[in-house]
Short mmCIF file of C-alpha atoms and ligand atoms in Angstrom, two decimals:
data_model
loop_
_atom_site.label_atom_id
_atom_site.label_comp_id
_atom_site.label_asym_id
_atom_site.label_seq_id
_atom_site.Cartn_x
_atom_site.Cartn_y
_atom_site.Cartn_z
CA MET A 1 -12.62 -35.64 -7.11
CA ALA A 2 -9.62 -33.32 -6.67
CA LYS A 3 -10.09 -29.84 -8.10
CA PHE A 4 -7.39 -28.13 -10.15
CA PRO A 5 -5.82 -25.51 -7.95
CA HIS A 6 -6.67 -21.86 -8.49
CA ILE A 7 -4.65 -19.85 -6.04
CA LEU A 8 -5.38 -16.29 -4.97
CA ILE A 9 -2.33 -14.41 -3.66
CA LEU A 10 -2.99 -11.26 -1.66
CA GLY A 11 0.06 -9.25 -2.57
CA GLY A 12 1.78 -5.91 -2.52
CA THR A 13 5.08 -7.32 -1.26
CA THR A 14 8.27 -8.77 -2.72
CA GLU A 15 7.31 -12.15 -1.20
CA ALA A 16 4.01 -12.15 -3.10
CA SER A 17 5.76 -11.32 -6.37
CA ALA A 18 8.32 -14.07 -5.78
CA LEU A 19 5.56 -16.61 -5.15
CA ALA A 20 3.74 -15.39 -8.27
CA ARG A 21 6.91 -16.04 -10.30
CA ALA A 22 7.35 -19.48 -8.78
CA LEU A 23 3.75 -20.47 -9.57
CA ALA A 24 3.94 -19.06 -13.11
CA GLU A 25 7.12 -21.08 -13.72
CA ARG A 26 5.19 -24.20 -12.69
CA SER A 27 2.16 -23.25 -14.83
CA VAL A 28 -0.10 -23.28 -11.76
CA MET A 29 -3.31 -21.29 -12.16
CA ALA A 30 -3.12 -18.31 -9.84
CA THR A 31 -4.25 -14.70 -9.56
CA LEU A 32 -2.41 -11.90 -7.77
CA SER A 33 -4.48 -9.30 -5.93
CA LEU A 34 -3.15 -5.79 -5.29
CA ALA A 35 -4.75 -3.06 -3.20
CA GLY A 36 -4.11 -0.46 -5.90
CA ARG A 37 -2.01 1.91 -3.76
CA THR A 38 0.90 2.02 -6.23
CA GLU A 39 0.41 4.04 -9.40
CA HIS A 40 2.65 1.89 -11.59
CA PRO A 41 2.87 -1.60 -10.08
CA ALA A 42 5.64 -3.84 -11.38
CA ALA A 43 4.72 -6.19 -14.24
CA GLN A 44 3.66 -9.63 -12.99
CA PRO A 45 3.81 -13.07 -14.59
CA LEU A 46 0.23 -13.89 -13.47
CA PRO A 47 -3.20 -12.33 -14.01
CA VAL A 48 -3.58 -9.38 -11.62
CA ARG A 49 -6.76 -7.98 -10.07
CA ILE A 50 -6.63 -4.57 -8.42
CA GLY A 51 -8.63 -2.95 -5.61
CA GLY A 52 -10.43 -3.92 -2.40
CA PHE A 53 -12.95 -6.77 -2.33
CA GLY A 54 -15.50 -4.96 -0.17
CA GLY A 55 -14.71 -6.41 3.23
CA VAL A 56 -15.00 -10.00 4.43
CA THR A 57 -18.27 -10.65 2.59
CA GLY A 58 -16.85 -9.34 -0.67
CA LEU A 59 -13.71 -11.46 -0.39
CA ALA A 60 -15.70 -14.60 0.53
CA GLN A 61 -17.93 -13.99 -2.50
CA TYR A 62 -14.87 -13.51 -4.74
CA LEU A 63 -13.35 -16.77 -3.47
CA ARG A 64 -16.53 -18.65 -4.37
CA ASP A 65 -17.17 -16.91 -7.71
CA ALA A 66 -13.59 -17.32 -8.97
CA GLY A 67 -13.39 -20.95 -7.80
CA ILE A 68 -10.40 -20.23 -5.59
CA THR A 69 -9.02 -23.42 -4.03
CA HIS A 70 -6.23 -21.88 -1.90
CA LEU A 71 -5.74 -18.40 -0.46
CA VAL A 72 -2.25 -17.07 0.24
CA ASP A 73 -1.99 -13.96 2.37
CA ALA A 74 1.35 -12.47 1.33
CA THR A 75 0.50 -8.91 2.34
CA HIS A 76 2.80 -6.72 4.42
CA PRO A 77 2.84 -7.62 8.15
CA PHE A 78 1.28 -4.22 8.87
CA ALA A 79 -1.64 -4.72 6.44
CA ALA A 80 -3.65 -5.99 9.42
CA GLN A 81 -7.12 -5.30 8.11
CA MET A 82 -6.57 -7.27 4.92
CA SER A 83 -5.04 -10.16 6.87
CA ALA A 84 -7.93 -10.27 9.36
CA HIS A 85 -10.40 -10.19 6.46
CA ALA A 86 -8.53 -13.04 4.76
CA ILE A 87 -8.84 -15.25 7.87
CA ALA A 88 -12.57 -14.56 8.21
CA ALA A 89 -13.39 -14.87 4.49
CA ALA A 90 -11.39 -18.09 4.08
CA ARG A 91 -13.36 -19.58 6.95
CA GLU A 92 -16.65 -18.34 5.50
CA ALA A 93 -15.91 -19.74 2.03
CA ALA A 94 -14.20 -22.89 3.37
CA VAL A 95 -11.01 -22.14 1.41
CA PRO A 96 -7.71 -23.13 3.05
CA LEU A 97 -5.47 -20.18 3.91
CA ILE A 98 -1.75 -19.82 4.41
CA ALA A 99 0.17 -16.66 5.28
CA LEU A 100 3.56 -16.07 3.67
CA THR A 101 5.34 -13.53 5.83
CA ARG A 102 8.80 -12.26 6.69
CA PRO A 103 10.03 -13.19 10.16
CA ALA A 104 9.99 -10.21 12.50
CA TRP A 105 13.29 -8.57 13.42
CA SER A 106 14.56 -9.25 16.91
CA PRO A 107 17.10 -7.16 18.80
CA GLN A 108 20.76 -8.07 18.39
CA PRO A 109 23.58 -7.40 20.88
CA GLY A 110 24.20 -3.66 20.92
CA ASP A 111 20.63 -2.74 19.96
CA ARG A 112 18.82 -0.21 22.15
CA TRP A 113 15.19 -0.88 21.26
CA THR A 114 12.05 0.13 23.07
CA SER A 115 8.98 -1.68 21.76
CA VAL A 116 5.62 0.01 21.42
CA ALA A 117 2.34 -1.57 20.35
CA ASP A 118 1.30 0.77 17.55
CA ILE A 119 1.63 4.22 15.97
CA PRO A 120 -0.40 6.05 18.66
CA ALA A 121 1.88 4.51 21.31
CA ALA A 122 4.95 5.68 19.35
CA VAL A 123 3.50 9.21 19.18
CA ALA A 124 2.76 9.17 22.93
CA ALA A 125 6.31 7.97 23.66
CA LEU A 126 7.66 11.14 22.01
CA ALA A 127 6.26 13.46 24.68
CA GLY A 128 9.13 15.55 26.05
CA PRO A 129 11.88 17.85 24.88
CA ALA A 130 12.79 18.30 21.22
CA ARG A 131 14.79 15.51 19.61
CA ARG A 132 16.07 14.75 16.14
CA VAL A 133 14.06 11.77 14.97
CA MET A 134 14.43 9.59 11.90
CA LEU A 135 10.85 8.59 11.12
CA ALA A 136 11.28 5.52 8.94
CA LEU A 137 7.60 4.66 8.56
CA GLY A 138 6.44 5.62 5.12
CA ARG A 139 4.10 8.40 4.11
CA MET A 140 0.82 7.02 5.49
CA HIS A 141 1.70 7.41 9.15
CA VAL A 142 3.57 10.70 9.25
CA ALA A 143 0.54 12.91 9.98
CA ALA A 144 0.04 11.25 13.40
CA PHE A 145 3.36 12.74 14.53
CA ALA A 146 2.04 16.28 14.12
CA ALA A 147 0.81 15.76 17.71
CA GLN A 148 4.49 16.04 18.78
CA PRO A 149 5.54 19.09 16.76
CA GLN A 150 8.54 19.98 18.95
CA HIS A 151 10.82 17.41 17.28
CA HIS A 152 12.82 17.67 14.08
CA TYR A 153 11.85 14.74 11.85
CA LEU A 154 13.95 13.20 9.10
CA LEU A 155 11.58 11.66 6.53
CA ARG A 156 12.44 9.41 3.61
CA PHE A 157 9.72 8.71 1.05
CA VAL A 158 9.71 6.61 -2.11
CA ASP A 159 7.71 9.27 -4.03
CA ALA A 160 7.62 13.02 -3.55
CA PRO A 161 4.50 13.89 -1.52
CA THR A 162 1.77 15.93 -3.22
CA GLU A 163 1.39 18.05 -0.06
CA PRO A 164 4.10 19.05 2.41
CA PRO A 165 4.15 16.82 5.53
CA PRO A 166 2.29 18.49 8.45
CA LEU A 167 5.40 18.61 10.65
CA PRO A 168 6.76 22.08 11.37
CA HIS A 169 10.38 20.91 11.57
CA HIS A 170 11.42 18.27 9.09
CA SER A 171 13.90 17.30 6.38
CA LEU A 172 12.57 15.24 3.49
CA ILE A 173 14.54 12.87 1.31
CA VAL A 174 12.94 11.23 -1.73
CA ASP A 175 14.74 7.98 -2.51
CA ARG A 176 13.62 4.44 -3.15
CA GLY A 177 16.76 2.63 -2.06
CA PRO A 178 17.99 -0.01 -1.63
CA PHE A 179 19.86 1.57 1.28
CA THR A 180 23.07 0.28 2.78
CA ALA A 181 23.93 0.41 6.46
CA THR A 182 26.94 2.62 5.59
CA ASP A 183 24.72 5.11 3.76
CA ASP A 184 22.18 5.13 6.58
CA GLU A 185 24.91 5.64 9.18
CA ARG A 186 26.17 8.65 7.22
CA LEU A 187 22.63 9.99 6.89
CA MET A 188 22.02 9.68 10.63
CA ARG A 189 25.30 11.43 11.42
CA ASP A 190 24.68 14.21 8.85
CA HIS A 191 21.26 14.91 10.36
CA ALA A 192 22.46 14.49 13.98
CA ILE A 193 19.71 11.90 14.57
CA ASP A 194 19.25 10.86 18.20
CA LEU A 195 16.24 8.51 17.82
CA VAL A 196 15.04 6.16 15.07
CA ILE A 197 11.39 5.11 14.79
CA ALA A 198 10.64 2.00 12.74
CA LYS A 199 7.92 -0.58 12.17
CA ASN A 200 8.97 -4.19 12.71
CA ALA A 201 8.55 -5.06 9.03
CA GLY A 202 11.23 -7.78 9.02
CA GLY A 203 13.14 -8.86 5.94
CA THR A 204 16.31 -7.47 4.45
CA GLY A 205 14.99 -4.58 2.34
CA ALA A 206 14.60 -2.13 5.21
CA VAL A 207 17.06 -3.41 7.79
CA ALA A 208 19.94 -1.03 6.96
CA LYS A 209 18.66 1.69 9.30
CA LEU A 210 18.67 -0.75 12.23
CA ILE A 211 22.25 -1.82 11.54
CA ALA A 212 23.22 1.84 11.29
CA ALA A 213 21.44 2.70 14.56
CA ARG A 214 23.29 -0.20 16.27
CA ALA A 215 26.64 1.00 14.96
CA LEU A 216 25.97 4.52 16.23
CA GLY A 217 24.51 3.34 19.56
CA LEU A 218 21.22 5.13 18.82
CA PRO A 219 17.93 4.20 20.51
CA VAL A 220 15.17 2.75 18.31
CA LEU A 221 11.47 3.01 19.03
CA MET A 222 10.23 -0.22 17.42
CA ILE A 223 6.56 -0.53 16.55
CA ASP A 224 5.41 -4.13 17.02
CA ARG A 225 3.38 -5.97 14.42
CA PRO A 226 -0.36 -5.84 14.83
CA ALA A 227 -1.80 -8.96 16.47
CA LEU A 228 -3.85 -11.35 14.31
CA PRO A 229 -5.95 -14.41 15.05
CA PRO A 230 -4.00 -17.69 14.77
CA ARG A 231 -3.36 -18.87 11.20
CA ARG A 232 -1.07 -21.23 9.31
CA GLU A 233 2.06 -19.19 8.55
CA VAL A 234 5.31 -19.86 6.67
CA HIS A 235 8.30 -17.64 5.89
CA ALA A 236 9.80 -19.40 2.87
CA ILE A 237 8.49 -19.54 -0.70
CA ALA A 238 9.45 -23.25 -0.78
CA ASP A 239 7.22 -23.97 2.23
CA ALA A 240 4.29 -22.10 0.69
CA LEU A 241 4.78 -24.02 -2.57
CA HIS A 242 4.94 -27.31 -0.71
CA TRP A 243 1.66 -26.62 1.06
CA LEU A 244 0.00 -25.43 -2.17
CA LEU A 245 1.19 -28.24 -4.40
CA HIS A 246 1.33 -31.23 -2.01
CA PRO A 247 -1.87 -30.82 -0.02
CA VAL A 248 -2.17 -34.52 0.77
CA ASP A 249 1.19 -34.52 2.60
CA LEU A 250 -0.11 -31.95 5.04
CA GLY A 251 -3.54 -33.44 5.43
CA VAL A 252 -5.43 -30.57 3.77
P1 NAP B 1 -4.91 -2.77 5.09
O1 NAP B 1 -5.05 -1.51 5.89
O2 NAP B 1 -4.77 -4.04 5.84
O3 NAP B 1 -6.13 -2.95 4.10
C1 NAP B 1 -7.12 -1.96 3.88
C2 NAP B 1 -8.04 -2.44 2.77
O4 NAP B 1 -7.34 -2.38 1.51
C3 NAP B 1 -8.44 -3.90 2.89
O5 NAP B 1 -9.53 -4.06 3.80
C4 NAP B 1 -8.80 -4.22 1.46
O6 NAP B 1 -10.05 -3.62 1.08
C5 NAP B 1 -7.73 -3.47 0.69
N1 NAP B 1 -6.56 -4.30 0.43
C6 NAP B 1 -5.38 -4.38 1.13
N2 NAP B 1 -4.53 -5.22 0.54
C7 NAP B 1 -5.17 -5.71 -0.56
C8 NAP B 1 -4.80 -6.62 -1.58
N3 NAP B 1 -3.58 -7.21 -1.61
N4 NAP B 1 -5.72 -6.88 -2.55
C9 NAP B 1 -6.95 -6.29 -2.55
N5 NAP B 1 -7.34 -5.40 -1.61
C10 NAP B 1 -6.46 -5.12 -0.64
O7 NAP B 1 -3.72 -2.64 4.06
P2 NAP B 1 -2.59 -1.48 3.89
O8 NAP B 1 -1.73 -1.50 5.09
O9 NAP B 1 -3.25 -0.21 3.45
O10 NAP B 1 -1.74 -2.12 2.69
C11 NAP B 1 -2.22 -2.04 1.36
C12 NAP B 1 -1.27 -2.77 0.45
O11 NAP B 1 0.05 -2.25 0.56
C13 NAP B 1 -1.19 -4.27 0.76
O12 NAP B 1 -1.17 -4.94 -0.47
C14 NAP B 1 0.12 -4.41 1.50
O13 NAP B 1 0.72 -5.70 1.26
C15 NAP B 1 0.96 -3.29 0.88
N6 NAP B 1 1.97 -2.73 1.81
C16 NAP B 1 1.58 -2.27 3.04
C17 NAP B 1 2.57 -1.76 3.90
C18 NAP B 1 2.21 -1.29 5.30
O14 NAP B 1 3.13 -0.86 6.04
N7 NAP B 1 0.95 -1.32 5.73
C19 NAP B 1 3.89 -1.70 3.49
C20 NAP B 1 4.25 -2.18 2.20
C21 NAP B 1 3.25 -2.69 1.37
P3 NAP B 1 -11.44 -4.42 1.18
O15 NAP B 1 -11.80 -4.48 2.63
O16 NAP B 1 -12.37 -3.58 0.36
O17 NAP B 1 -11.21 -5.79 0.58
#
């Protein structure tokens, strides 16, 4: 006998919130899970649970205990640990999994990108004379760049940090955007930036800096997405909904 769906969305992204809205509008039973990194998360139209599950075993247990019928991994493309845990726990608990992600950015004509595999590779690539670097990575990863203290770093954080960043030469802007390419171009000119470092997050929310770098002919050190085991993946809310609500069509 078919079970009523109870969907668990692993969130923390605009895509997850959009899917939560779409499911709430359709009165589908679903729960949104957040890591708990944000002090005041936005209000959600679905029940929310907050905090880690306790690894793969904890997530598999949660899936069984809560009677989850479908797992949607809508975490950020760089939340690699959570995504790997989701694949393993879904297999362990025999719950079908789909990932809802943003397509990665790819270089456009005029872009001067160098790809690196991860943050340590980006830090290593900065060996050499002092440059003026826009470090568009978010607070979590800034400390790693203390290993290349010769550069001047332009940092832009959503919230003011509680402690000063451990970079001897830096400028810090606190702003949550959205940013336009025109604004970012001005910012790069004002700070005489000669290199931009970015994670390949994809999507439209953070793309302005790449458009600005292209317009100014600036090189970009692009950190690739972490590799994950193969999984079913879609980029559109409509495709996720179709898979969730028409399982027979897709042979699930
Ligand atoms: P991560 O390194 O992959 O995950 C670390 C641990 O945090 C996971 O093992 C899990 O703990 C817990 N966790 C992560 N996401 C969770 C969720 N949605 N619900 C419950 N527990 C979760 O993740 P991260 O990079 O720190 O990202 C944390 C959150 O911020 C995610 O929700 C992600 O979507 C969002 N985010 C991340 C980035 C980024 O650049 N990494 C950017 C924007 C938003 P247990 O092992 O105990 O289950």
